[in-house]
Structures are given as C-alpha cells and as structure tokens.
Amino acid sequence: MLETRDILPFPGGDNSSDTVVGDAHLNLTTLQYWNYTLFSNGTLSNGSWCYLTFQPWAADVVLDNGTFVNGTKCWSPINPIGPRAGIGIGFAVLYGIALCLTIVALNKHGRLYLEVTKRFYPIGRRWQWYWACWTCATALVSLFTVMDVDRYYLPELPIVLTSFFWFLMQLGAVAIVWEAVRHWGSWMERQFIDPDPFALRDDDTRSKIEFYLPLIYYLFWWLNFFLVIPRTWTPIEHQRYPEQIVREAEPAATGVRFKAAAFMLVVCWVLTVFSLRTSIKYYRPRNRGIINRFIGFVRFTPMRFKLLIPLAAVIPAFQAFVAWHFASSPLNVKGHNAAIYAGGYAPALLILYIQIVFGYFNQNEDKELQRQRQERNRQLNQEMGVSQKPTWWARVNGEIVNPNESMRDRLVRNVRELQGNRPRAATDLEDGAVPGADGIGITTTQDGVEMSPLPSPTYQQQQQQRQRESSGTNSFAGSPAPPYVGKSDRRRHERTMQAASGMLFPQSSEALTLAARRRAELTMDGPPAQTLPPPPYPLQDRRSSMQTDGSATGSTNQPPQQIRSMLDV
C-alpha cells in the first residue's frame, strides 16, 4: 500500500478515445462510461472494481462491457513477504510444536487408571489441555494468514482473518490459566476426601463458591466473545490510504466495544486469582492476620501459577492498550511488529510451554492417588505392626495359589497350614502316592499339595449311601461321607461345607453318636419307641375346667343371640 492516493488524469493516446495505462492502450470512452478513476498508487478503480495499472499486472485491453482482459485486481498477493510475515512464520512453527506436545500431555493426564466418580469427572482435568489445543489452532490460523497481510497490494480479507483468530487465541489463553487454577483446587479437594469422604461438606460456603465461580467466570468470558467477534469487520479492511485509515479503520479498531471487551478479560483475571485464593484458604494451612495471609498465599501458590498468572495479566492489559493505541494494534496493517508479537503472541506461547513443561514432570492424578493410598496403607501397617512380605516370599515358601485348584484343594491346604503341616514335594513320594495314617492313599498334585483321593463312586456305593440317608444314619457317625453324585448344586455345596467343617472342627465319638441319634429321631415318621404318649384328659376334668370359666359356661349354656338389626352387630 502506498502512502498517498491522489487522483490523476488519464494520459493521452492515439486519439481522443484512447489512453495509455501501463503501456497498454485502453478505450477511454469505456473507462469514463463505467466511472473508472486513475489514482497515484497505481490503481484504476470505480468504487466497486479495482485493477493494477503497472506491469506486469496491467490489463491488455478493456471491453465495451467494462471487462478487463488479463487484468489483476488490487487485492492480490503480489508483494514479497515482509518483516511481519517472517516473524509470524517463526511463531507459527513454535505454536505447531506446542500443539504436538499438548496432545502428548493430554494423552498422559487425561488417561484414567481409577474408576470414575460422580464428584470428579475426567473432563475436568482435560479442559486445560482442550483450551491449549484451541489456542494453538487459532494461533496457527492467525499467523499463517498474516503472511498475506504483507503480500496483498491493498489490504482486504487477510487482515480481518488474522485479527479475528488473534482474539480467539487470546480467549483460549486466558481460559487455559483459569482451568488450570480451577482444576488444581479440584485436585486438592480430591486428595482431601480420598482418605475420608466425609472430611468436607457439600453445602458449605466452599462448595457454593466452587459451584458458582465458574459460571460467573464464563459469563464474563462470553461477554468478551460477543463484544469482539460478532461485529462488522469491513471497516478494518479500509486501510488503503491515510485518509481512509483515519476516517474508517482507526475508529472501528478503537471503538467502545473493544475497550469494554478488554475490561471483561480483566474481570476474568481477577476471578482466576480469587479462585486460587479460595483453594489455598480451604485446602492449605490457614494463616492469621492480613500480612500472614498474604505471605501464605504467596508461599502455597504452586510455581506453575506464579508464572502463569502474571502472563495471563498481560493479555487483558495488551487488549486494553491496543484499544486506545491503534499504531501497536494487530488490526493495523502497518502496526509495530515488536509490540504486536511481544504483547499479542508471546504471552500465550509462554503459557502453553509452561503448561507443557509442568505437565511433563507432573504425574497422572490417578497414579498419584494410587501412590498416596499405598503410602497410607504402609503407614497403617507399620503402626499395627504388620510387615508386608515381598512378592517373592510366596514363591520361595511354596505358597503360590494355583488358580485352577478346586475348593476342596484350597480347604485341605488351609487345614494343613493351620495344623502346621507343610506339604511335601512330589519328588519325595513314590509314584505320587503315600499311605496315610488311616490307610487311605494320599496323592500329591503337581503343585506339591497333598490331598485325599476322590474316586468315582460305584453303583453299589451309591445304593449304600441312599440306604444310609433313608435309614437316618450319616457320615458324621464316624465314617467319611462319600461325595455327592446328584445334580443339585445346593446339596453339593452343603456336602462340601459339612466335609470342611468336619475337617476343621473334629468332634469326639460321643458327640458324633449323639448327633447321629438326634438326626435319626428328627427324620422318623412318628415319635420314638421309648417316648410315651401324653396322658389323656378325662371328660370330667374338661367340664370342670370349663365351668370355672364364667365366659365359657355362658357361651355354652345360653342360646345363641338373635340379631334383629344392624345396630346389634
């Protein structure tokens, strides 16, 4: 864009209806008919269409209907890349690297290792990384379109696009800091209630602040969005000559809406600091006195927020500065590059890389919570005098539990451990069987656990078992019970439990005999033979007992009452 744009007369040509523009002969009558004017900045325009008048971009001929043949419009990228575009490419590379690293951090801190609870949703910890991706994406669009700001001969759409996405990038940067601070408070609360779910109330002042504060923050955040984004951006394009800049572009870029939008971001920054102060107040040791509270606030603020919050303060400050000073504004095509990149793009870039660095060194919250739980369990075991054995202890001492062993094998193994008998290795046995104390062979499994054999019962054994059940006798009389061969899972479970209780709690022969006799009596159809029937009641005794009761005598001697109406009921 040239500094001046004065109206020039059309140069003469071969005749009165001919003019030479850019070493090309054009029809002067047609140009005057379509109201074209020649300007000193090398353009030919009628207010709606604009064409370049210097080689090699000048038109070869103009038709009677006003069409230019091989003409180049004024809004074309014909200039080389300037300083603003060169710096923008460097920042775009840095933002691109930050986008890749942000996705890695999102994958690390957004992954779940514990069950999701209603109080702490996974999206709460991911929002800061979502906004980081938003900031990188909008910054890339803004920085790549800034190249055409320098290359366009006259400003048009590129200056609008780079300014539009620059404001969106600023919104994303302040949202990163807010979500980081808010989630830090949520993480402190989660560590508080993990050992004791009732340590914090749900209806106190703290919970109400944490509920309403995000709503208030995003209210002002959206007010900034609606004050900046939905508006007419056409006046920003009108920077084609100095008079147009002063008359249209500068008033639009320094309007009341931009100034009010900067104030909304200031409120957002104050709410972010207030959120951090609230989290420190409720989740960190309290200090008495104004000076001690300030010292405690600075002391307990994490190092990450000591860097992020000052950088977040630069964003609304710079927006307010450019709302009054158009020369340093990104909306100015010829704005100061140092101010634009140092105040407009550098704070957001630093916020991103600080988040990435701390996200790389910090642990995933679920894993950190697991570590804290293990540490608490270790301390409790130490206080109770319980020593945690290492993982190799069971393997060395032969206490490895076979996942495929049956319930009977587990019961036998537990009984031997209680009795102090260690299982012998299979190599000490001949053919895998050793005669037991009762003459029954004891087999050894592959894992070295001894157990009694469970042979399949024959038909004769099944008949004998049914006869014992029908006659009232049971295995508790002294002989071991054969396995249950029926189809009832409940009966099989009862038999297993009876066998286990018999092995765990052996009874004497007298107790077994008494229990068998009592079970036989309960299963008999009638009373036992030695039990005498109760004596009969004489009829005289029954009558005498009835006469002693006046109510009973009256009821049998008197005639029944005759009901005459419903009132007698």
C-alpha positions as a printed NumPy array, in Angstrom:
array([[   0.   ,    0.   ,    0.   ],
       [   1.305,    3.423,   -0.963],
       [   1.244,    6.344,    1.455],
       [  -0.828,    8.626,   -0.778],
       [  -3.582,    8.143,   -3.23 ],
       [  -4.166,   11.21 ,   -5.449],
       [  -6.408,   11.322,   -8.495],
       [  -4.509,   11.542,  -11.796],
       [  -5.804,   12.461,  -15.283],
       [  -5.801,    9.771,  -17.95 ],
       [  -2.735,   10.081,  -20.195],
       [  -3.326,   10.784,  -23.889],
       [  -3.323,    8.117,  -26.537],
       [  -3.568,    7.813,  -30.287],
       [  -6.849,    9.713,  -30.413],
       [  -9.435,   11.284,  -28.144],
       [ -10.986,    7.92 ,  -27.187],
       [  -7.683,    6.222,  -26.443],
       [  -5.439,    6.275,  -23.338],
       [  -2.234,    4.524,  -22.38 ],
       [  -2.338,    2.819,  -18.959],
       [   0.567,    0.584,  -18.046],
       [   1.956,    0.515,  -21.584],
       [  -1.409,   -0.744,  -22.819],
       [  -3.905,    1.16 ,  -24.984],
       [  -7.342,    1.182,  -23.38 ],
       [ -10.642,    2.628,  -24.582],
       [ -11.061,    5.919,  -22.725],
       [ -14.748,    6.187,  -23.601],
       [ -15.467,    2.826,  -21.968],
       [ -13.478,    3.754,  -18.861],
       [ -15.362,    7.013,  -18.466],
       [ -18.67 ,    5.274,  -19.084],
       [ -18.017,    2.86 ,  -16.197],
       [ -16.75 ,    5.655,  -13.913],
       [ -13.172,    4.426,  -13.594],
       [ -10.635,    6.767,  -11.966],
       [  -6.849,    6.643,  -12.15 ],
       [  -5.016,    7.021,   -8.804],
       [  -1.431,    7.813,   -7.999],
       [  -0.896,    4.499,   -6.128],
       [  -1.088,    2.631,   -9.432],
       [  -4.717,    1.54 ,   -9.281],
       [  -7.702,    2.033,  -11.536],
       [ -10.998,    1.881,   -9.655],
       [ -14.663,    2.822,   -9.927],
       [ -15.558,    2.079,   -6.245],
       [ -16.622,   -1.498,   -6.954],
       [ -13.765,   -2.872,   -9.007],
       [ -10.086,   -2.097,   -8.722],
       [  -7.252,   -3.101,  -11.107],
       [  -3.499,   -2.576,  -11.109],
       [  -2.058,   -0.269,  -13.737],
       [   1.644,   -1.232,  -13.76 ],
       [   3.453,   -4.062,  -15.476],
       [   3.364,   -6.986,  -15.447],
       [  -0.061,   -6.806,  -13.802],
       [  -1.727,   -4.227,  -16.048],
       [  -4.649,   -5.264,  -18.302],
       [  -4.136,   -5.703,  -22.034],
       [  -7.49 ,   -4.41 ,  -23.151],
       [ -10.867,   -3.368,  -21.773],
       [ -14.084,   -4.479,  -23.476],
       [ -17.165,   -2.373,  -24.08 ],
       [ -18.983,   -4.028,  -21.139],
       [ -16.219,   -2.955,  -18.729],
       [ -14.39 ,   -6.281,  -18.571],
       [ -10.593,   -6.146,  -18.268],
       [  -8.652,   -8.782,  -20.181],
       [  -5.615,  -10.191,  -18.289],
       [  -6.133,   -7.641,  -15.56 ],
       [  -5.029,   -8.109,  -11.946],
       [  -7.174,   -6.894,   -9.093],
       [  -5.796,   -4.658,   -6.406],
       [  -6.443,   -7.271,   -3.678],
       [  -3.862,   -9.76 ,   -4.889],
       [  -0.732,  -11.156,   -3.124],
       [   1.908,   -9.706,   -5.403],
       [   4.331,   -8.3  ,   -2.813],
       [   7.145,  -10.309,   -1.202],
       [   6.968,  -11.466,    2.396],
       [   7.7  ,   -8.622,    4.782],
       [   9.058,   -8.481,    8.363],
       [   5.661,   -9.071,    9.918],
       [   5.117,  -12.239,    7.888],
       [   8.645,  -13.501,    8.569],
       [   8.261,  -13.177,   12.333],
       [   4.813,  -14.76 ,   12.068],
       [   6.236,  -17.863,   10.371],
       [   8.686,  -18.329,   13.248],
       [   5.911,  -18.038,   15.828],
       [   3.751,  -20.415,   13.788],
       [   6.466,  -23.085,   13.983],
       [   6.645,  -22.697,   17.769],
       [   2.878,  -22.924,   18.089],
       [   2.861,  -26.028,   15.893],
       [   5.395,  -27.743,   18.156],
       [   3.332,  -26.701,   21.178],
       [   0.252,  -28.311,   19.618],
       [   2.025,  -31.668,   19.261],
       [   3.364,  -31.533,   22.817],
       [  -0.067,  -30.542,   24.127],
       [  -1.633,  -33.624,   22.588],
       [   1.02 ,  -35.765,   24.297],
       [   0.273,  -34.098,   27.647],
       [  -3.454,  -34.578,   27.11 ],
       [  -2.891,  -38.276,   26.498],
       [  -0.836,  -38.542,   29.691],
       [  -3.029,  -36.601,   32.098],
       [  -6.384,  -37.435,   30.551],
       [  -5.956,  -41.22 ,   30.785],
       [  -7.922,  -42.985,   33.527],
       [  -6.471,  -45.536,   35.927],
       [  -9.215,  -45.445,   38.572],
       [ -12.958,  -45.777,   38.467],
       [ -14.781,  -42.565,   37.527],
       [ -16.699,  -40.979,   40.398],
       [ -19.658,  -38.659,   40.132],
       [ -17.9  ,  -35.899,   42.027],
       [ -14.814,  -35.74 ,   39.792],
       [ -15.415,  -36.165,   36.077],
       [ -12.455,  -36.843,   33.752],
       [ -13.289,  -33.858,   31.56 ],
       [ -12.477,  -31.562,   34.489],
       [  -8.766,  -32.342,   34.26 ],
       [  -8.778,  -32.297,   30.454],
       [ -10.276,  -28.856,   29.91 ],
       [  -6.96 ,  -27.028,   30.314],
       [  -5.461,  -29.192,   27.55 ],
       [  -8.516,  -28.753,   25.345],
       [  -8.129,  -24.988,   25.606],
       [  -4.422,  -25.353,   24.881],
       [  -5.261,  -27.154,   21.627],
       [  -7.777,  -24.393,   20.837],
       [  -5.126,  -21.715,   21.433],
       [  -2.568,  -23.443,   19.217],
       [  -5.051,  -23.96 ,   16.382],
       [  -6.32 ,  -20.364,   16.355],
       [  -2.765,  -19.005,   16.65 ],
       [  -1.665,  -21.063,   13.637],
       [  -4.517,  -19.706,   11.509],
       [  -3.784,  -16.146,   12.609],
       [  -0.038,  -16.452,   11.945],
       [  -0.375,  -18.127,    8.578],
       [  -2.857,  -15.531,    7.332],
       [  -0.559,  -12.708,    8.486],
       [   1.713,  -13.598,    5.572],
       [  -0.92 ,  -12.351,    3.14 ],
       [  -1.204,   -9.108,    5.106],
       [   2.231,   -8.179,    3.804],
       [   1.781,   -9.733,    0.369],
       [  -1.547,   -8.136,   -0.556],
       [  -1.106,   -4.928,   -2.528],
       [  -4.196,   -3.396,   -0.875],
       [  -5.491,   -4.733,    2.481],
       [  -8.535,   -6.936,    2.376],
       [  -9.582,  -10.275,    3.939],
       [  -6.179,  -11.375,    5.441],
       [  -6.08 ,   -8.538,    7.978],
       [  -9.589,   -9.487,    9.105],
       [  -8.74 ,  -13.177,    9.446],
       [  -5.532,  -12.609,   11.389],
       [  -7.285,  -10.207,   13.769],
       [ -10.34 ,  -12.458,   14.166],
       [  -8.329,  -15.537,   15.131],
       [  -5.969,  -13.465,   17.257],
       [  -8.857,  -12.505,   19.53 ],
       [  -9.954,  -16.146,   19.694],
       [  -6.407,  -17.121,   20.641],
       [  -6.453,  -14.597,   23.476],
       [  -9.682,  -16.077,   24.812],
       [  -8.175,  -19.554,   24.739],
       [  -5.032,  -18.423,   26.559],
       [  -6.917,  -16.903,   29.497],
       [  -9.148,  -19.993,   29.633],
       [  -6.04 ,  -22.199,   29.975],
       [  -4.959,  -20.358,   33.117],
       [  -8.471,  -20.392,   34.556],
       [  -8.963,  -24.132,   34.014],
       [  -5.51 ,  -24.887,   35.401],
       [  -6.243,  -22.954,   38.6  ],
       [  -9.778,  -24.331,   38.957],
       [  -8.674,  -27.909,   38.438],
       [  -5.844,  -27.515,   40.925],
       [  -8.457,  -26.704,   43.553],
       [ -10.474,  -29.736,   42.475],
       [  -7.365,  -31.908,   42.764],
       [  -6.756,  -30.59 ,   46.291],
       [ -10.335,  -31.452,   47.204],
       [  -9.968,  -34.935,   45.776],
       [  -6.891,  -35.589,   47.897],
       [  -8.772,  -34.347,   50.942],
       [ -11.772,  -36.643,   50.607],
       [  -9.947,  -39.726,   49.347],
       [  -8.868,  -40.837,   52.863],
       [ -12.155,  -39.609,   54.397],
       [ -15.165,  -38.991,   52.1  ],
       [ -16.877,  -37.004,   54.882],
       [ -13.992,  -34.637,   55.572],
       [ -15.62 ,  -31.819,   53.548],
       [ -19.259,  -30.815,   53.492],
       [ -21.299,  -30.407,   50.325],
       [ -23.448,  -27.479,   51.487],
       [ -20.928,  -25.084,   52.986],
       [ -19.554,  -21.803,   51.665],
       [ -16.633,  -23.524,   49.982],
       [ -18.852,  -25.765,   47.86 ],
       [ -21.104,  -22.856,   46.855],
       [ -18.125,  -20.766,   45.767],
       [ -16.704,  -23.618,   43.716],
       [ -20.103,  -24.135,   42.072],
       [ -20.975,  -20.541,   41.163],
       [ -17.498,  -19.171,   40.432],
       [ -17.051,  -20.998,   37.071],
       [ -20.482,  -19.78 ,   35.983],
       [ -19.569,  -16.176,   36.751],
       [ -16.185,  -16.54 ,   35.065],
       [ -17.586,  -17.878,   31.8  ],
       [ -20.291,  -15.229,   31.86 ],
       [ -17.652,  -12.507,   31.518],
       [ -15.629,  -14.712,   29.168],
       [ -18.58 ,  -14.969,   26.789],
       [ -19.272,  -11.254,   27.122],
       [ -15.77 ,  -10.618,   25.768],
       [ -16.508,  -13.03 ,   22.937],
       [ -19.784,  -11.352,   21.968],
       [ -18.307,   -7.874,   22.204],
       [ -15.414,   -8.704,   19.854],
       [ -16.385,  -11.441,   17.418],
       [ -19.952,  -10.802,   16.138],
       [ -19.425,   -7.398,   14.511],
       [ -18.826,   -5.781,   11.127],
       [ -15.183,   -6.282,   10.198],
       [ -15.313,   -4.464,    6.861],
       [ -14.016,   -1.11 ,    8.233],
       [ -10.81 ,   -2.879,    9.318],
       [ -10.085,   -3.604,    5.638],
       [ -10.251,    0.073,    4.724],
       [  -6.573,    0.915,    5.199],
       [  -5.733,    1.658,    1.584],
       [  -4.688,    5.299,    2.044],
       [  -4.132,    7.615,    5.051],
       [  -7.447,    9.438,    4.866],
       [  -9.355,    6.16 ,    4.819],
       [  -7.411,    4.838,    7.821],
       [  -8.186,    7.903,    9.908],
       [ -11.806,    8.055,    8.808],
       [ -12.83 ,    4.361,    8.974],
       [ -10.207,    1.835,   10.193],
       [  -8.91 ,    3.546,   13.329],
       [ -12.34 ,    4.452,   14.817],
       [ -13.513,    0.88 ,   14.255],
       [ -10.41 ,   -0.665,   15.873],
       [ -10.538,    1.624,   18.925],
       [ -14.28 ,    1.554,   19.448],
       [ -16.198,    1.219,   22.678],
       [ -16.813,   -2.482,   22.178],
       [ -13.105,   -3.322,   22.08 ],
       [ -12.498,   -1.299,   25.232],
       [ -15.375,   -2.969,   27.067],
       [ -14.154,   -6.399,   25.918],
       [ -10.747,   -5.729,   27.484],
       [ -12.479,   -4.859,   30.757],
       [ -14.284,   -8.24 ,   30.674],
       [ -10.948,  -10.02 ,   30.464],
       [  -9.713,   -8.029,   33.449],
       [ -12.667,   -9.361,   35.446],
       [ -11.818,  -12.895,   34.293],
       [  -8.254,  -12.477,   35.535],
       [  -9.463,  -11.227,   38.922],
       [ -11.79 ,  -14.235,   39.24 ],
       [  -8.871,  -16.544,   38.453],
       [  -6.816,  -15.042,   41.298],
       [  -9.837,  -15.284,   43.592],
       [ -10.263,  -18.964,   42.727],
       [  -6.624,  -19.608,   43.588],
       [  -7.008,  -17.73 ,   46.877],
       [ -10.109,  -19.779,   47.758],
       [  -8.355,  -23.081,   47.085],
       [  -5.378,  -22.097,   49.226],
       [  -7.689,  -20.941,   52.005],
       [  -9.619,  -24.212,   52.261],
       [  -7.012,  -26.789,   51.264],
       [  -3.808,  -25.343,   52.73 ],
       [  -2.835,  -24.439,   56.305],
       [  -4.542,  -21.243,   57.407],
       [  -2.712,  -18.119,   58.491],
       [  -3.91 ,  -15.416,   60.857],
       [  -3.593,  -11.738,   60.06 ],
       [  -3.525,   -9.859,   56.781],
       [   0.251,   -9.968,   56.372],
       [   0.47 ,  -13.646,   57.232],
       [  -2.356,  -14.438,   54.829],
       [  -0.556,  -12.666,   52.015],
       [   2.682,  -14.471,   52.867],
       [   0.835,  -17.785,   52.992],
       [  -0.862,  -17.046,   49.663],
       [   2.496,  -16.457,   48.002],
       [   4.092,  -19.402,   49.783],
       [   1.432,  -22.001,   48.972],
       [   0.888,  -20.873,   45.369],
       [   2.428,  -23.505,   43.073],
       [   5.361,  -22.393,   40.975],
       [   3.368,  -23.006,   37.807],
       [   0.767,  -20.421,   38.793],
       [   3.416,  -17.943,   39.864],
       [   4.432,  -17.929,   36.2  ],
       [   1.026,  -18.291,   34.554],
       [  -0.965,  -15.638,   36.402],
       [   1.384,  -12.708,   35.557],
       [   1.434,  -13.825,   31.928],
       [  -2.351,  -14.046,   31.957],
       [  -2.473,  -10.451,   33.231],
       [  -0.553,   -9.274,   30.152],
       [  -3.35 ,  -10.446,   27.827],
       [  -6.157,   -8.108,   29.024],
       [  -3.604,   -5.333,   29.571],
       [  -2.44 ,   -5.534,   25.963],
       [  -6.016,   -5.676,   24.661],
       [  -6.826,   -2.53 ,   26.612],
       [  -3.634,   -0.885,   25.333],
       [  -4.371,   -1.526,   21.646],
       [  -7.998,   -0.432,   22.156],
       [  -6.612,    3.087,   22.747],
       [  -3.407,    2.939,   20.679],
       [  -4.063,    1.864,   17.098],
       [  -0.417,    2.071,   15.982],
       [   0.509,   -1.031,   18.043],
       [  -2.656,   -2.977,   17.31 ],
       [  -2.642,   -6.271,   15.361],
       [  -5.583,   -4.776,   13.436],
       [  -3.212,   -2.224,   11.908],
       [  -1.6  ,   -3.343,    8.659],
       [   1.456,   -1.226,    9.366],
       [   1.498,   -1.741,   13.131],
       [   4.655,   -2.061,   15.225],
       [   5.842,   -5.649,   14.914],
       [   7.685,   -5.651,   18.246],
       [   4.575,   -4.633,   20.154],
       [   2.305,   -6.97 ,   18.196],
       [   4.368,  -10.119,   18.778],
       [   5.747,   -9.305,   22.225],
       [   2.375,   -8.351,   23.702],
       [  -0.001,  -10.228,   21.448],
       [   1.532,  -13.647,   20.693],
       [   4.39 ,  -14.197,   23.163],
       [   2.304,  -14.405,   26.408],
       [   0.031,  -17.116,   25.028],
       [   3.039,  -19.041,   23.697],
       [   4.783,  -18.891,   27.074],
       [   1.607,  -20.05 ,   28.833],
       [   1.482,  -23.074,   26.554],
       [   5.086,  -24.092,   27.102],
       [   4.875,  -23.623,   30.875],
       [   1.867,  -25.921,   30.904],
       [   3.714,  -28.456,   28.753],
       [   6.843,  -28.456,   30.928],
       [   4.944,  -28.92 ,   34.176],
       [   2.676,  -31.465,   32.52 ],
       [   5.747,  -33.468,   31.548],
       [   7.157,  -33.583,   35.089],
       [   3.863,  -33.945,   36.967],
       [   2.383,  -37.402,   37.446],
       [  -1.028,  -38.554,   36.282],
       [  -3.518,  -37.822,   39.034],
       [  -4.917,  -41.341,   39.189],
       [  -1.419,  -42.791,   39.56 ],
       [  -0.563,  -40.199,   42.192],
       [  -3.722,  -41.103,   44.08 ],
       [  -2.784,  -44.776,   43.933],
       [   0.656,  -43.931,   45.315],
       [  -0.882,  -41.967,   48.177],
       [  -3.182,  -44.862,   49.012],
       [  -0.272,  -47.282,   49.074],
       [   1.663,  -44.912,   51.313],
       [  -1.256,  -44.639,   53.73 ],
       [  -1.63 ,  -48.432,   53.819],
       [   2.068,  -48.813,   54.511],
       [   1.869,  -46.368,   57.388],
       [  -1.168,  -48.121,   58.832],
       [   0.565,  -51.499,   58.591],
       [   3.615,  -50.04 ,   60.283],
       [   1.516,  -48.653,   63.125],
       [  -0.251,  -52.01 ,   63.568],
       [   2.989,  -53.956,   63.376],
       [   2.104,  -55.733,   60.143],
       [   5.068,  -56.409,   57.898],
       [   4.311,  -56.546,   54.234],
       [   6.019,  -59.509,   52.673],
       [   7.626,  -59.049,   49.262],
       [   6.189,  -60.668,   46.178],
       [   8.89 ,  -63.336,   46.052],
       [   8.051,  -64.589,   49.548],
       [   5.147,  -66.801,   48.488],
       [   7.109,  -68.255,   45.596],
       [  10.098,  -69.189,   47.748],
       [   7.974,  -70.707,   50.513],
       [   5.724,  -72.663,   48.183],
       [   2.621,  -70.61 ,   48.932],
       [   1.671,  -69.899,   45.369],
       [  -2.041,  -70.499,   44.852],
       [  -2.917,  -72.366,   41.724],
       [  -5.797,  -70.524,   40.044],
       [  -7.177,  -73.814,   38.707],
       [  -7.368,  -75.662,   42.032],
       [ -10.75 ,  -76.678,   43.373],
       [ -12.461,  -75.631,   46.567],
       [ -11.561,  -78.913,   48.25 ],
       [  -7.9  ,  -78.394,   47.44 ],
       [  -7.996,  -74.938,   48.997],
       [  -9.699,  -76.23 ,   52.135],
       [  -7.172,  -79.053,   52.52 ],
       [  -4.304,  -76.625,   52.054],
       [  -5.732,  -74.224,   54.631],
       [  -6.235,  -77.075,   57.128],
       [  -2.635,  -78.183,   56.782],
       [  -1.422,  -74.61 ,   57.236],
       [  -3.471,  -74.284,   60.43 ],
       [  -2.199,  -77.629,   61.747],
       [   1.372,  -76.692,   60.939],
       [   1.934,  -79.475,   58.392],
       [   3.971,  -78.409,   55.414],
       [   3.222,  -80.111,   52.06 ],
       [   5.881,  -82.463,   50.855],
       [   7.357,  -82.194,   47.429],
       [   6.29 ,  -84.618,   44.746],
       [   9.865,  -85.826,   44.36 ],
       [   9.771,  -87.342,   47.895],
       [   6.822,  -89.572,   47.018],
       [   6.862,  -92.786,   45.131],
       [   4.549,  -92.822,   42.142],
       [   2.751,  -89.772,   43.544],
       [   1.046,  -91.63 ,   46.495],
       [   1.951,  -92.197,   50.142],
       [  -0.114,  -94.28 ,   52.57 ],
       [  -1.793,  -92.109,   55.172],
       [  -2.356,  -92.702,   58.815],
       [  -5.781,  -94.184,   58.188],
       [  -4.64 ,  -96.487,   55.436],
       [  -6.063,  -94.364,   52.668],
       [  -3.702,  -93.385,   49.905],
       [  -2.751,  -89.702,   49.749],
       [  -1.937,  -88.367,   46.312],
       [   0.149,  -85.372,   45.521],
       [  -0.802,  -82.767,   42.926],
       [   1.594,  -81.05 ,   40.611],
       [   1.979,  -78.051,   42.918],
       [   3.028,  -80.281,   45.845],
       [  -0.244,  -80.165,   47.804],
       [  -1.308,  -83.444,   49.386],
       [  -4.952,  -84.395,   49.403],
       [  -7.18 ,  -87.412,   49.874],
       [  -8.242,  -89.185,   46.707],
       [ -11.713,  -88.614,   45.377],
       [ -12.514,  -91.808,   43.464],
       [ -15.64 ,  -92.021,   41.411],
       [ -18.306,  -93.907,   43.458],
       [ -19.611,  -97.158,   42.084],
       [ -23.244,  -98.077,   41.76 ],
       [ -23.063, -100.19 ,   44.934],
       [ -21.624,  -97.28 ,   46.912],
       [ -24.359,  -95.013,   45.649],
       [ -27.024,  -97.52 ,   46.779],
       [ -25.429,  -97.809,   50.205],
       [ -25.367,  -94.026,   50.549],
       [ -29.064,  -93.779,   49.688],
       [ -29.867,  -96.54 ,   52.233],
       [ -27.949,  -94.689,   54.95 ],
       [ -29.81 ,  -91.497,   54.16 ],
       [ -33.185,  -93.237,   54.233],
       [ -32.393,  -95.071,   57.497],
       [ -31.338,  -91.862,   59.229],
       [ -27.623,  -92.571,   59.54 ],
       [ -24.995,  -90.117,   58.304],
       [ -21.319,  -89.814,   57.767],
       [ -20.898,  -87.888,   60.991],
       [ -21.303,  -91.182,   62.892],
       [ -17.691,  -91.91 ,   62.215],
       [ -17.026,  -92.849,   58.604],
       [ -16.195,  -90.204,   55.996],
       [ -19.061,  -89.243,   53.69 ],
       [ -18.725,  -90.227,   50.046],
       [ -19.016,  -87.411,   47.527],
       [ -22.413,  -86.261,   46.424],
       [ -23.303,  -87.638,   42.983],
       [ -26.637,  -85.925,   42.432],
       [ -27.472,  -82.928,   40.269],
       [ -28.391,  -80.407,   42.977],
       [ -25.742,  -77.684,   43.294],
       [ -27.159,  -76.629,   46.64 ],
       [ -26.861,  -80.164,   48.058],
       [ -23.335,  -80.495,   46.706],
       [ -22.398,  -77.198,   48.365],
       [ -23.872,  -78.356,   51.676],
       [ -21.919,  -81.604,   51.479],
       [ -18.723,  -79.708,   50.804],
       [ -19.305,  -77.369,   53.734],
       [ -20.087,  -80.314,   56.028],
       [ -16.9  ,  -82.063,   54.996],
       [ -14.895,  -78.872,   55.51 ],
       [ -16.409,  -78.268,   58.957],
       [ -15.682,  -81.856,   59.889],
       [ -12.038,  -81.471,   58.976],
       [ -11.638,  -78.015,   60.541],
       [ -13.528,  -78.817,   63.757],
       [ -13.236,  -82.562,   64.519],
       [ -15.663,  -83.876,   67.164],
       [ -15.418,  -86.699,   69.661],
       [ -17.05 ,  -90.071,   69.15 ],
       [ -19.688,  -89.339,   71.819],
       [ -20.694,  -86.093,   70.14 ],
       [ -20.867,  -87.821,   66.767],
       [ -23.038,  -90.615,   68.195],
       [ -25.358,  -88.122,   69.892],
       [ -25.675,  -86.072,   66.745],
       [ -26.435,  -89.165,   64.666],
       [ -29.124,  -90.311,   67.113],
       [ -30.71 ,  -86.863,   67.186],
       [ -30.719,  -86.688,   63.392],
       [ -32.304,  -90.147,   63.215],
       [ -35.063,  -89.094,   65.603],
       [ -35.806,  -85.987,   63.579],
       [ -36.128,  -87.96 ,   60.358],
       [ -38.501,  -90.59 ,   61.747],
       [ -42.136,  -90.59 ,   60.676],
       [ -43.528,  -90.986,   64.211],
       [ -42.347,  -90.487,   67.77 ],
       [ -39.542,  -92.697,   69.016],
       [ -40.446,  -96.036,   70.571],
       [ -39.189,  -95.151,   74.037],
       [ -41.272,  -91.989,   74.17 ],
       [ -44.646,  -92.496,   75.969],
       [ -47.757,  -90.776,   74.645],
       [ -49.196,  -87.931,   76.746],
       [ -51.886,  -88.976,   79.277],
       [ -55.49 ,  -88.489,   78.146],
       [ -57.598,  -85.753,   79.665],
       [ -60.761,  -87.074,   81.397],
       [ -64.071,  -85.68 ,   80.287],
       [ -64.972,  -84.68 ,   83.856],
       [ -61.828,  -82.607,   84.209],
       [ -62.565,  -80.794,   80.989],
       [ -66.135,  -79.994,   82.059],
       [ -64.997,  -78.797,   85.482],
       [ -62.417,  -76.538,   83.917],
       [ -65.   ,  -75.103,   81.589],
       [ -67.405,  -74.416,   84.447],
       [ -64.788,  -72.494,   86.37 ],
       [ -64.599,  -70.029,   83.476],
       [ -67.759,  -67.922,   83.515],
       [ -67.4  ,  -66.776,   79.933],
       [ -67.074,  -70.293,   78.649],
       [ -70.087,  -71.522,   80.707],
       [ -72.293,  -68.731,   79.497],
       [ -71.367,  -69.307,   75.932],
       [ -72.346,  -72.994,   76.008],
       [ -75.481,  -72.932,   78.215],
       [ -77.206,  -69.825,   76.808],
       [ -78.943,  -69.872,   73.448],
       [ -77.292,  -68.006,   70.588],
       [ -78.   ,  -64.303,   70.294],
       [ -80.601,  -63.36 ,   67.706],
       [ -79.563,  -60.403,   65.555],
       [ -82.541,  -58.181,   64.823],
       [ -80.887,  -55.256,   63.095],
       [ -77.514,  -53.917,   62.02 ],
       [ -77.311,  -51.979,   65.29 ],
       [ -76.787,  -55.253,   67.166],
       [ -73.711,  -56.115,   65.153]])
